XYZ file of C-alpha atoms in Angstrom:
673
model
C 2.058 108.796 35.019
C 0.136 105.589 34.518
C 1.122 102.580 36.573
C 0.004 99.038 37.078
C 0.218 96.846 40.119
C 0.595 93.116 40.023
C 0.223 91.204 43.293
C 2.244 87.995 43.500
C 1.181 85.713 46.335
C 2.912 82.497 47.325
C 0.059 80.722 49.083
C 0.833 77.042 48.596
C 4.195 75.290 48.866
C 4.784 72.609 46.254
C 5.469 69.162 47.646
C 8.532 68.966 45.443
C 9.643 72.530 46.092
C 13.050 73.755 47.266
C 14.031 73.422 50.918
C 16.309 75.489 53.059
C 19.468 73.925 54.561
C 17.743 73.175 57.864
C 15.038 71.203 56.037
C 12.239 73.813 56.151
C 10.255 74.331 52.945
C 11.106 77.591 51.136
C 8.048 79.896 50.955
C 7.094 82.772 48.660
C 6.646 86.179 50.277
C 3.732 88.253 48.951
C 5.033 91.277 47.021
C 3.520 94.207 45.156
C 4.884 95.050 41.706
C 4.403 98.377 39.964
C 5.426 99.408 36.458
C 5.806 103.171 36.509
C 5.738 104.834 33.104
C 4.985 101.664 31.168
C 1.735 102.677 29.564
C -1.332 100.542 30.096
C -1.020 98.752 26.786
C 2.257 97.096 27.828
C 1.584 96.112 31.445
C 0.454 92.540 30.924
C 3.239 91.882 28.426
C 5.877 93.269 30.795
C 4.710 91.067 33.627
C 5.010 87.998 31.411
C 8.566 88.956 30.430
C 9.873 88.896 34.011
C 7.415 86.536 35.699
C 9.987 83.895 36.624
C 12.417 86.462 38.043
C 9.675 87.992 40.192
C 8.929 84.556 41.617
C 12.652 84.105 42.382
C 12.633 87.389 44.311
C 9.424 86.399 46.133
C 11.168 83.258 47.377
C 14.245 85.195 48.597
C 13.363 88.893 49.020
C 16.721 89.713 50.594
C 18.443 88.948 47.283
C 17.920 91.691 44.709
C 19.868 89.963 41.920
C 16.648 88.746 40.232
C 15.364 92.340 40.174
C 18.551 93.556 38.521
C 18.148 90.847 35.873
C 14.469 91.706 35.524
C 15.261 95.371 34.830
C 17.776 94.298 32.183
C 15.239 91.942 30.576
C 12.648 94.729 30.489
C 15.190 97.035 28.875
C 15.993 94.423 26.226
C 12.292 93.867 25.652
C 11.714 97.565 24.981
C 14.586 97.539 22.507
C 12.904 94.731 20.552
C 9.688 96.809 20.440
C 11.425 99.755 18.788
C 12.278 101.937 21.828
C 16.044 102.454 21.426
C 16.204 105.147 24.162
C 14.443 103.054 26.782
C 15.822 103.057 30.329
C 14.630 100.773 33.108
C 15.552 100.997 36.774
C 14.007 99.601 39.926
C 13.646 100.339 43.597
C 12.459 98.220 46.489
C 10.246 99.632 49.206
C 10.644 97.447 52.290
C 7.228 97.358 53.943
C 5.065 94.700 55.531
C 4.382 93.686 51.941
C 7.507 94.524 49.907
C 6.879 96.716 46.888
C 9.031 96.563 43.762
C 8.746 99.565 41.473
C 10.218 99.359 37.959
C 10.742 102.881 36.686
C 10.495 102.910 32.897
C 11.465 105.786 30.642
C 10.493 104.398 27.263
C 11.222 107.395 25.085
C 9.821 107.593 21.547
C 8.983 104.504 19.554
C 11.186 104.785 16.502
C 10.564 103.577 12.961
C 13.007 103.243 10.067
C 11.847 105.764 7.481
C 14.571 104.874 4.987
C 16.700 101.755 4.519
C 19.474 102.255 2.012
C 21.881 99.657 0.620
C 24.805 101.034 -1.363
C 27.823 99.652 -3.195
C 26.191 96.494 -4.530
C 25.651 95.518 -8.142
C 25.965 91.737 -8.455
C 22.937 91.106 -6.223
C 19.993 93.475 -6.465
C 18.228 95.307 -3.651
C 15.059 93.347 -4.388
C 16.852 90.165 -3.366
C 18.781 91.627 -0.435
C 16.074 93.622 1.347
C 13.775 90.633 2.118
C 16.592 89.277 4.319
C 15.746 92.030 6.825
C 13.481 90.410 9.491
C 11.600 93.617 10.173
C 8.597 94.140 12.425
C 6.269 96.664 10.828
C 4.316 99.418 12.534
C 0.900 100.902 11.943
C -2.583 99.569 11.354
C -2.493 95.995 10.046
C 1.335 96.121 10.175
C 1.547 98.147 6.956
C 3.652 101.057 8.257
C 7.405 101.628 8.387
C 9.480 98.999 10.213
C 10.367 99.606 13.837
C 13.968 100.471 14.588
C 15.299 97.341 16.300
C 19.073 96.999 16.427
C 18.887 93.241 16.919
C 16.992 92.895 13.636
C 19.513 95.098 11.859
C 22.410 92.959 13.084
C 20.620 89.802 11.939
C 20.135 91.531 8.569
C 23.841 92.258 8.363
C 24.757 88.650 9.122
C 22.253 87.431 6.521
C 23.731 89.739 3.883
C 27.213 88.432 4.578
C 26.024 84.821 4.469
C 24.294 85.351 1.124
C 27.392 86.872 -0.462
C 29.516 84.027 0.856
C 26.980 81.535 -0.512
C 27.223 83.163 -3.959
C 31.022 83.044 -4.029
C 31.887 86.615 -2.978
C 34.271 85.380 -0.314
C 35.804 88.812 0.394
C 32.502 90.713 0.653
C 32.317 93.221 3.496
C 29.165 94.678 5.014
C 29.736 98.001 6.762
C 26.955 99.142 9.026
C 24.377 99.685 10.211
C 24.966 103.439 9.989
C 22.065 105.136 11.738
C 21.044 108.752 11.193
C 18.643 109.944 13.861
C 18.208 113.258 15.577
C 18.097 113.214 19.371
C 14.628 112.221 20.532
C 13.322 111.756 16.964
C 10.717 109.110 16.199
C 12.255 108.166 12.852
C 15.668 106.954 11.789
C 17.483 106.376 8.520
C 19.682 103.308 8.194
C 22.415 102.625 5.659
C 24.572 99.589 4.906
C 27.646 99.986 2.713
C 28.415 96.816 0.770
C 31.830 96.072 -0.695
C 31.132 93.000 -2.805
C 34.642 92.305 -3.994
C 35.268 89.832 -6.779
C 33.323 86.659 -7.239
C 35.699 83.740 -6.898
C 36.091 81.356 -9.812
C 36.693 77.638 -9.768
C 40.192 77.280 -11.153
C 40.445 73.518 -11.030
C 38.719 70.402 -9.743
C 40.824 67.416 -8.758
C 39.074 64.083 -8.248
C 40.933 61.266 -6.523
C 41.391 58.335 -8.950
C 40.422 55.909 -6.184
C 36.828 57.166 -6.432
C 36.397 55.724 -9.945
C 34.235 58.671 -11.024
C 33.454 59.922 -14.528
C 34.439 63.608 -14.872
C 31.849 64.189 -17.595
C 29.018 62.925 -15.383
C 30.341 65.130 -12.574
C 30.112 68.179 -14.843
C 33.703 69.249 -14.152
C 34.013 71.322 -17.334
C 30.857 73.300 -16.550
C 32.066 73.920 -12.989
C 35.420 75.304 -14.104
C 33.768 77.630 -16.619
C 31.350 79.008 -14.015
C 31.671 81.070 -10.875
C 32.113 79.569 -7.445
C 29.240 79.293 -4.987
C 28.420 77.028 -2.067
C 25.557 75.388 -3.944
C 27.996 74.185 -6.594
C 29.972 72.373 -3.892
C 26.938 70.522 -2.628
C 25.821 69.753 -6.179
C 29.257 68.274 -6.968
C 29.186 66.153 -3.832
C 25.641 64.960 -4.611
C 26.497 64.058 -8.222
C 29.493 62.077 -7.000
C 27.376 60.226 -4.428
C 24.647 59.424 -6.951
C 27.213 58.170 -9.466
C 28.800 55.853 -6.916
C 25.529 54.613 -5.437
C 24.030 53.975 -8.867
C 27.169 52.027 -9.745
C 26.749 49.578 -6.892
C 28.570 51.301 -4.014
C 26.071 51.798 -1.168
C 28.470 53.377 1.385
C 30.876 55.772 -0.340
C 32.993 58.206 1.682
C 33.391 61.631 0.117
C 35.563 64.518 1.323
C 35.451 67.870 -0.460
C 38.164 70.391 0.321
C 38.326 74.021 -0.855
C 41.682 75.771 -1.299
C 41.525 79.546 -1.767
C 43.808 81.616 -3.982
C 43.122 85.172 -2.816
C 45.568 86.700 -5.257
C 43.740 85.345 -8.315
C 40.883 85.256 -6.802
C 39.832 81.632 -7.279
C 39.450 78.315 -5.546
C 40.660 74.797 -6.210
C 38.377 71.902 -5.308
C 39.711 68.545 -4.168
C 37.272 65.616 -4.075
C 38.698 62.676 -2.185
C 37.440 59.579 -0.419
C 36.734 55.901 -0.988
C 33.926 54.219 -2.960
C 33.623 51.445 -0.420
C 32.519 47.907 -1.197
C 30.531 47.214 -4.366
C 27.405 45.241 -3.509
C 25.067 43.059 -5.529
C 21.398 42.650 -4.602
C 20.829 38.941 -3.998
C 17.349 39.139 -2.439
C 14.392 41.539 -2.320
C 11.532 41.473 0.186
C 8.877 43.578 1.912
C 7.969 43.818 5.591
C 5.582 45.595 7.939
C 2.333 45.322 6.016
C -0.612 43.912 7.941
C -3.662 44.667 5.797
C -2.044 45.719 2.537
C -1.682 43.034 -0.102
C 1.906 42.085 -0.807
C 1.635 42.879 -4.520
C 0.809 46.526 -3.701
C 4.210 46.874 -2.035
C 5.995 44.850 -4.688
C 4.596 47.240 -7.285
C 6.606 50.007 -5.577
C 9.910 48.140 -5.912
C 12.219 49.631 -8.539
C 15.031 47.081 -8.067
C 15.279 43.315 -8.352
C 17.584 40.506 -7.321
C 20.708 40.012 -9.418
C 21.328 43.720 -10.069
C 24.104 45.847 -8.665
C 22.927 48.090 -5.814
C 21.509 51.372 -7.178
C 20.803 54.228 -4.762
C 18.574 56.043 -7.257
C 16.290 53.015 -7.432
C 16.213 52.847 -3.637
C 15.031 56.472 -3.450
C 12.466 55.861 -6.196
C 11.108 52.856 -4.281
C 10.679 54.890 -1.096
C 8.975 57.678 -3.026
C 6.533 55.278 -4.700
C 5.634 53.734 -1.334
C 4.839 57.137 0.172
C 2.793 58.141 -2.864
C 0.366 55.287 -2.237
C -0.832 57.185 0.845
C -1.020 53.905 2.763
C 2.051 54.259 4.992
C 3.183 56.722 7.618
C 6.746 55.460 7.241
C 8.558 53.686 4.414
C 12.249 52.923 4.121
C 14.516 50.521 2.273
C 16.853 48.661 4.603
C 20.103 47.202 3.331
C 20.961 43.898 5.045
C 24.346 42.242 4.361
C 24.208 38.594 3.256
C 27.951 37.913 3.639
C 30.716 39.202 5.940
C 32.376 41.592 3.454
C 29.058 43.230 2.440
C 29.371 42.435 -1.267
C 25.976 40.729 -1.210
C 22.947 42.481 0.263
C 19.227 41.982 0.701
C 17.033 45.041 0.139
C 13.920 45.131 2.301
C 11.105 47.658 1.889
C 9.874 48.182 5.468
C 6.619 50.057 5.984
C 4.366 51.188 8.806
C 0.718 51.297 7.753
C -1.600 54.180 8.540
C -5.050 53.613 10.020
C -6.930 53.409 6.728
C -10.519 53.574 8.016
C -12.043 56.896 9.079
C -15.514 57.786 10.265
C -16.260 61.500 10.522
C -19.209 63.546 11.669
C -19.237 67.162 10.545
C -21.659 69.963 11.305
C -21.912 73.481 9.988
C -24.132 76.390 9.135
C -24.838 78.380 6.011
C -26.888 81.502 5.531
C -29.003 79.771 2.879
C -29.029 76.136 4.010
C -29.062 76.990 7.742
C -27.991 73.939 9.772
C -26.109 71.326 7.785
C -24.115 68.238 8.588
C -22.823 64.966 7.304
C -21.645 61.448 8.063
C -18.579 60.244 6.164
C -16.910 56.849 6.040
C -13.613 56.381 4.183
C -11.441 53.329 3.637
C -8.119 54.264 1.994
C -7.064 50.632 1.634
C -10.164 48.868 0.365
C -9.727 45.080 0.174
C -6.057 45.616 1.069
C -5.390 46.619 -2.542
C -4.769 50.325 -1.971
C -8.144 51.258 -3.455
C -10.130 54.074 -1.837
C -13.802 53.704 -0.995
C -16.082 56.260 0.591
C -19.695 56.675 1.669
C -21.216 60.053 2.494
C -24.576 61.251 3.767
C -25.220 64.985 3.869
C -28.282 66.912 4.975
C -29.393 70.462 5.655
C -32.707 72.261 5.910
C -32.578 72.691 2.113
C -30.952 69.492 0.853
C -30.254 65.790 1.317
C -27.616 63.730 -0.486
C -26.169 60.221 -0.497
C -23.044 59.289 -2.429
C -20.598 56.420 -2.781
C -17.287 56.314 -4.635
C -14.549 53.830 -5.468
C -11.099 54.926 -6.619
C -8.409 52.666 -8.098
C -5.076 54.547 -7.886
C -3.125 52.680 -10.582
C -5.723 51.645 -13.125
C -4.412 49.412 -15.893
C -0.959 49.405 -14.283
C -0.341 53.102 -15.007
C -0.109 56.268 -12.927
C -3.713 57.082 -13.834
C -6.477 56.756 -11.235
C -9.971 55.482 -12.033
C -12.890 56.793 -9.953
C -16.507 55.671 -10.072
C -19.177 57.613 -8.155
C -22.905 57.172 -7.652
C -25.180 59.745 -6.036
C -28.753 60.558 -5.047
C -29.530 64.199 -4.250
C -32.498 66.410 -3.478
C -32.068 70.160 -3.061
C -34.336 73.164 -2.782
C -33.106 76.258 -4.611
C -34.792 79.688 -4.495
C -36.261 78.961 -7.945
C -36.918 75.216 -7.950
C -36.574 71.927 -6.117
C -34.380 69.370 -7.881
C -34.090 65.612 -7.465
C -31.192 63.939 -9.245
C -29.862 60.413 -9.548
C -26.631 59.774 -11.326
C -23.234 58.189 -11.715
C -19.919 59.114 -13.275
C -16.633 57.478 -14.115
C -13.407 59.471 -14.493
C -9.708 58.973 -15.190
C -7.256 61.391 -13.555
C -3.493 61.768 -13.458
C -0.772 64.290 -12.702
C 0.506 65.855 -15.915
C 3.275 68.416 -15.359
C 4.249 69.438 -11.835
C 1.104 70.343 -9.888
C -1.087 70.290 -13.010
C -3.697 67.513 -12.835
C -5.979 66.396 -15.642
C -9.296 64.524 -15.512
C -11.589 63.125 -18.205
C -14.788 61.180 -17.784
C -18.429 60.439 -18.457
C -21.437 61.445 -16.336
C -25.089 60.426 -16.479
C -27.896 62.052 -14.486
C -31.665 61.762 -14.308
C -33.102 65.117 -13.178
C -36.603 66.018 -12.035
C -37.514 69.531 -10.945
C -40.478 71.165 -9.274
C -40.390 74.765 -10.514
C -41.945 77.324 -8.161
C -42.698 79.929 -10.840
C -43.938 78.736 -14.236
C -42.424 81.803 -15.897
C -38.982 80.434 -15.045
C -39.484 77.140 -16.922
C -40.310 78.465 -20.356
C -40.225 75.682 -22.939
C -37.599 73.639 -21.053
C -38.572 70.258 -19.561
C -38.799 69.722 -15.808
C -37.683 66.090 -16.007
C -34.932 64.881 -18.329
C -31.835 62.728 -18.603
C -28.410 64.095 -19.471
C -25.363 62.149 -20.566
C -22.112 64.057 -20.979
C -18.367 63.704 -21.376
C -16.014 66.140 -19.723
C -12.373 67.180 -19.506
C -10.883 69.191 -16.666
C -7.507 70.717 -15.794
C -6.626 71.876 -12.267
C -3.422 73.575 -11.132
C -3.325 74.020 -7.348
C -0.245 75.580 -5.741
C -1.825 77.094 -2.626
C -0.058 76.580 0.684
C -3.334 75.390 2.263
C -6.688 74.349 0.796
C -8.566 75.468 3.943
C -6.983 78.847 4.728
C -4.472 79.788 2.010
C -2.000 82.602 2.614
C 0.031 82.304 -0.596
C -0.023 80.548 -3.940
C -2.649 80.192 -6.618
C -5.234 77.814 -8.061
C -6.607 77.627 -11.595
C -9.186 75.282 -13.113
C -11.055 74.903 -16.378
C -13.728 72.326 -17.260
C -15.405 71.598 -20.608
C -18.569 69.463 -20.806
C -20.471 68.175 -23.839
C -23.934 66.585 -23.503
C -25.463 64.786 -26.475
C -28.417 62.463 -27.063
C -26.085 59.734 -28.337
C -24.403 59.850 -24.908
C -27.633 58.678 -23.283
C -29.509 61.926 -22.583
C -32.576 63.850 -23.698
C -30.931 67.269 -24.026
C -27.866 68.665 -25.752
C -25.587 71.430 -24.532
C -21.961 72.492 -24.223
C -20.669 74.122 -21.061
C -17.377 75.791 -20.118
C -16.546 76.833 -16.538
C -13.339 78.288 -15.132
C -11.826 79.817 -12.011
C -8.601 81.617 -11.109
C -7.568 82.517 -7.544
C -4.378 83.971 -6.094
C -3.172 84.757 -2.569
C -0.345 87.051 -1.484
C 1.166 87.543 1.982
C 1.690 91.317 2.332
C 2.993 91.153 5.922
C 2.835 88.760 8.840
C -0.682 87.230 8.747
C -1.865 89.950 6.338
C -3.185 88.193 3.230
C -4.670 89.588 0.033
C -6.725 87.263 -2.167
C -8.383 87.713 -5.541
C -10.474 85.459 -7.756
C -12.253 85.428 -11.102
C -14.858 82.745 -11.844
C -17.263 82.251 -14.684
C -19.145 79.913 -16.968
C -21.100 79.771 -20.183
C -23.466 77.161 -21.653
C -24.494 76.825 -25.296
C -27.699 75.096 -26.406
C -30.086 75.358 -29.330
C -33.006 74.841 -26.946
C -34.032 76.590 -23.745
C -31.802 75.451 -20.891
C -33.572 73.485 -18.157
C -33.547 75.476 -14.947
C -31.232 72.902 -13.278
C -28.538 73.552 -15.906
C -28.544 77.354 -15.649
C -26.079 79.562 -13.830
C -27.115 81.560 -10.764
C -25.190 84.194 -8.816
C -25.355 85.813 -5.385
C -24.894 84.310 -1.941
C -22.331 83.551 0.736
C -19.595 82.458 -1.718
C -20.231 84.761 -4.686
C -21.531 88.356 -4.648
C -22.254 88.619 -0.945
C -24.542 91.668 -1.089
C -27.277 89.443 -2.588
C -29.194 86.552 -1.090
C -28.638 83.076 -2.549
C -29.156 83.084 -6.386
C -30.916 86.469 -6.352
C -28.438 88.396 -8.519
C -29.517 88.565 -12.144
C -32.709 88.635 -14.192
C -36.016 87.987 -12.390
C -39.516 87.061 -13.415
C -42.366 89.524 -12.978
C -42.995 88.030 -9.544
C -39.354 88.436 -8.514
C -38.161 84.820 -8.955
C -34.548 84.403 -10.207
C -34.429 83.152 -13.799
C -30.797 82.066 -13.930
C -28.899 82.370 -17.168
C -26.640 80.986 -19.858
C -23.521 82.636 -18.430
C -22.180 84.275 -15.289
C -19.092 86.092 -13.999
C -17.874 86.682 -10.451
C -14.843 88.706 -9.355
C -13.825 89.048 -5.709
C -11.008 90.576 -3.698
C -10.455 90.134 0.018
C -7.933 91.409 2.553
C -7.585 89.249 5.686
C -5.800 90.357 8.851
C -5.368 89.047 12.418
C -7.368 90.426 15.329
C -7.096 88.284 18.458
C -5.519 84.811 18.386
C -7.619 82.649 16.031
C -10.005 85.494 15.190
C -9.243 87.269 11.926
C -10.961 90.149 10.176
C -11.539 90.825 6.495
C -12.664 93.541 4.111
C -13.856 92.561 0.654
C -15.411 93.626 -2.626
C -17.426 91.398 -4.991
C -18.606 92.015 -8.559
C -20.745 89.735 -10.715
C -23.435 89.289 -13.323
C -25.751 86.735 -14.957
C -26.904 86.803 -18.594
C -29.693 84.900 -20.302
C -28.182 84.684 -23.822
C -24.954 82.854 -24.542
C -24.259 85.051 -27.601
C -24.276 88.132 -25.320
C -21.553 86.858 -22.974
C -19.672 89.746 -21.397
C -19.407 92.078 -18.423
C -22.597 94.067 -18.877
C -24.942 94.794 -15.979
C -22.357 94.083 -13.266
C -23.637 94.213 -9.690
C -21.498 95.010 -6.659
C -21.028 94.144 -3.026
C -18.641 95.633 -0.453
C -18.293 94.659 3.150
C -16.337 93.334 6.097
C -16.321 90.139 8.076
C -14.854 87.934 10.771
C -13.140 84.546 10.424
C -12.652 82.172 13.342
C -9.843 79.945 12.109
C -10.361 76.301 13.141
C -8.627 73.071 12.017
C -11.680 72.113 9.924
C -11.695 75.522 8.234
C -12.789 79.025 9.219
C -16.221 79.928 10.537
C -17.077 83.028 8.522
C -19.426 85.936 9.233
C -19.693 88.523 6.433
C -21.774 91.658 6.165
C -22.059 93.105 2.641
C -23.744 96.266 1.380
C -25.225 96.839 -2.068
C -23.915 100.235 -3.281
C -26.246 100.408 -6.321
C -29.426 98.993 -4.810
C -32.430 98.641 -7.095
C -36.112 98.444 -6.073
C -36.876 95.230 -4.232
C -33.214 94.474 -3.409
C -31.741 94.296 0.077
C -29.591 97.197 1.272
C -27.245 94.811 2.991
C -26.958 91.059 3.602
C -25.444 89.090 6.485
C -23.840 85.721 5.639
C -22.742 83.063 8.139
C -20.914 80.033 6.804
C -18.019 77.595 7.196
C -15.128 77.925 4.760
C -13.728 80.787 2.739
C -15.643 82.246 -0.232
C -12.755 81.293 -2.560
């Protein structure tokens, strides 16, 4: 029998500690604690569960009540871990140093091998089963759920609440019925559901004093449909919006439900008072220090002389928050006369600190040490414009850039961004110096879908390391292009996503009449999705690619390369694809990359991952496809930090060719996709 001893010593008395009746400071008696039968993997956790109670006993060792409570807490803790047969007792050995021994008979750890829901038809199992807050067993929490009665009872309550929410007011949940042989490590659980009838809405009565329009309330649609709790809240909200938009800022609404179990149906009674109708006689803004007044006034959706409208108040608050300039924005209603029929509406804001200066440092397997200085002003000139300056450097590159963004260009919801940049970067094949600028218009289209169009000009100058790479393409050239881009981003986090998806597509056209020396068309795209399989267990997948068309040989700077820390990780940077006779990467007219990754927690902020990458590069645009795919498989570690994860990946090449590495180690900041 394994045991663990924990020595609790009370060595120092707190100045604010408890005192005995005669005024002496209460002391803590040293005690030994032993967990007999706990198993070494649970010792530390058990001590944490009862730590406070052990200290209580150490202060008053003649009182065993804390030990009784501690044994009960340990028992309850074992139940939550899936040990339904657990028994915990204690004994005290009175010695010079008292010893407390907790005797633990854990029994088998039990999993639920089968969860069965029967008797239901209106709501499917696929919707009911996720209500079970189960803790899974096995490696990476992918095994059967542990048998925890507390979780089953929560599941039962959640089932009942869902049926009540949907209008099944007589629904009964019978269970949990547990089938388990004595001492068995598995159990089967069954819930019997008696849904009963879904209640209908027989009638809706609206008090005439509320002055509401039944058609706008949707009364006819309510009576034709089934009853559910959401319909009640929707009715109340429609009534409030109708009153507030009609000039009544403080309506009182009471919604009563009367059941008819014999039918079965309900009658709804909406009662209350509209309150005083108010007219807006003045409009103002307050709280801005740096922001120009007209920026706030542009957010206002109401004006003096109108009746009060709650929908316009909400729209004003929303517009103020969307500027990104304020940590708080609210519209205050201030009476201008005693009866409240005249009000002043005041948009009150609290500005954020708009200026930021950041210093970032990182490391990449190709660039080695890298860092940057970044200055951002989110309220440039007090007009809500955004300006930024950035300087980046690594052992392979240097870059300077400046940008200016106008959020509401031409008085619309479209932003205008102008950027200028100077960059120098050494690639495995060439060293490139570029100077350029671009101007782009962007706006939200539908939901999270964002569109961007613009023009870009660059002057490029390359020093090619291997003349065989250049071919007939120029080293130095100018390129002027127009582009259009769509991005849909619904990930839960841009730094460490655990669910959601992101898609993007970009089309570029470069022509001489746009100010350049070369002509080409280029299409690039990416798709990525993330799924949470269990607690902190995330599966991600991505597909990325691009193709460029040109009647002439593509300059090396405009070609696609593959391989590296964020593509096919079994290859060094840019080394996947066709090579010259001397082994220099040629790049190509198209590329594809496909990756999958499974991330899982290890210890606190340290996560692990296993992954597989596939990709190719082709030299001819008319041969675009999935031929000559190369592979990489591996595992890695991610240290999750607020600035993004520090990532260490080791990838093996399963179809290694002569001259290629057997495996590659990548160290970087940020996820590969």
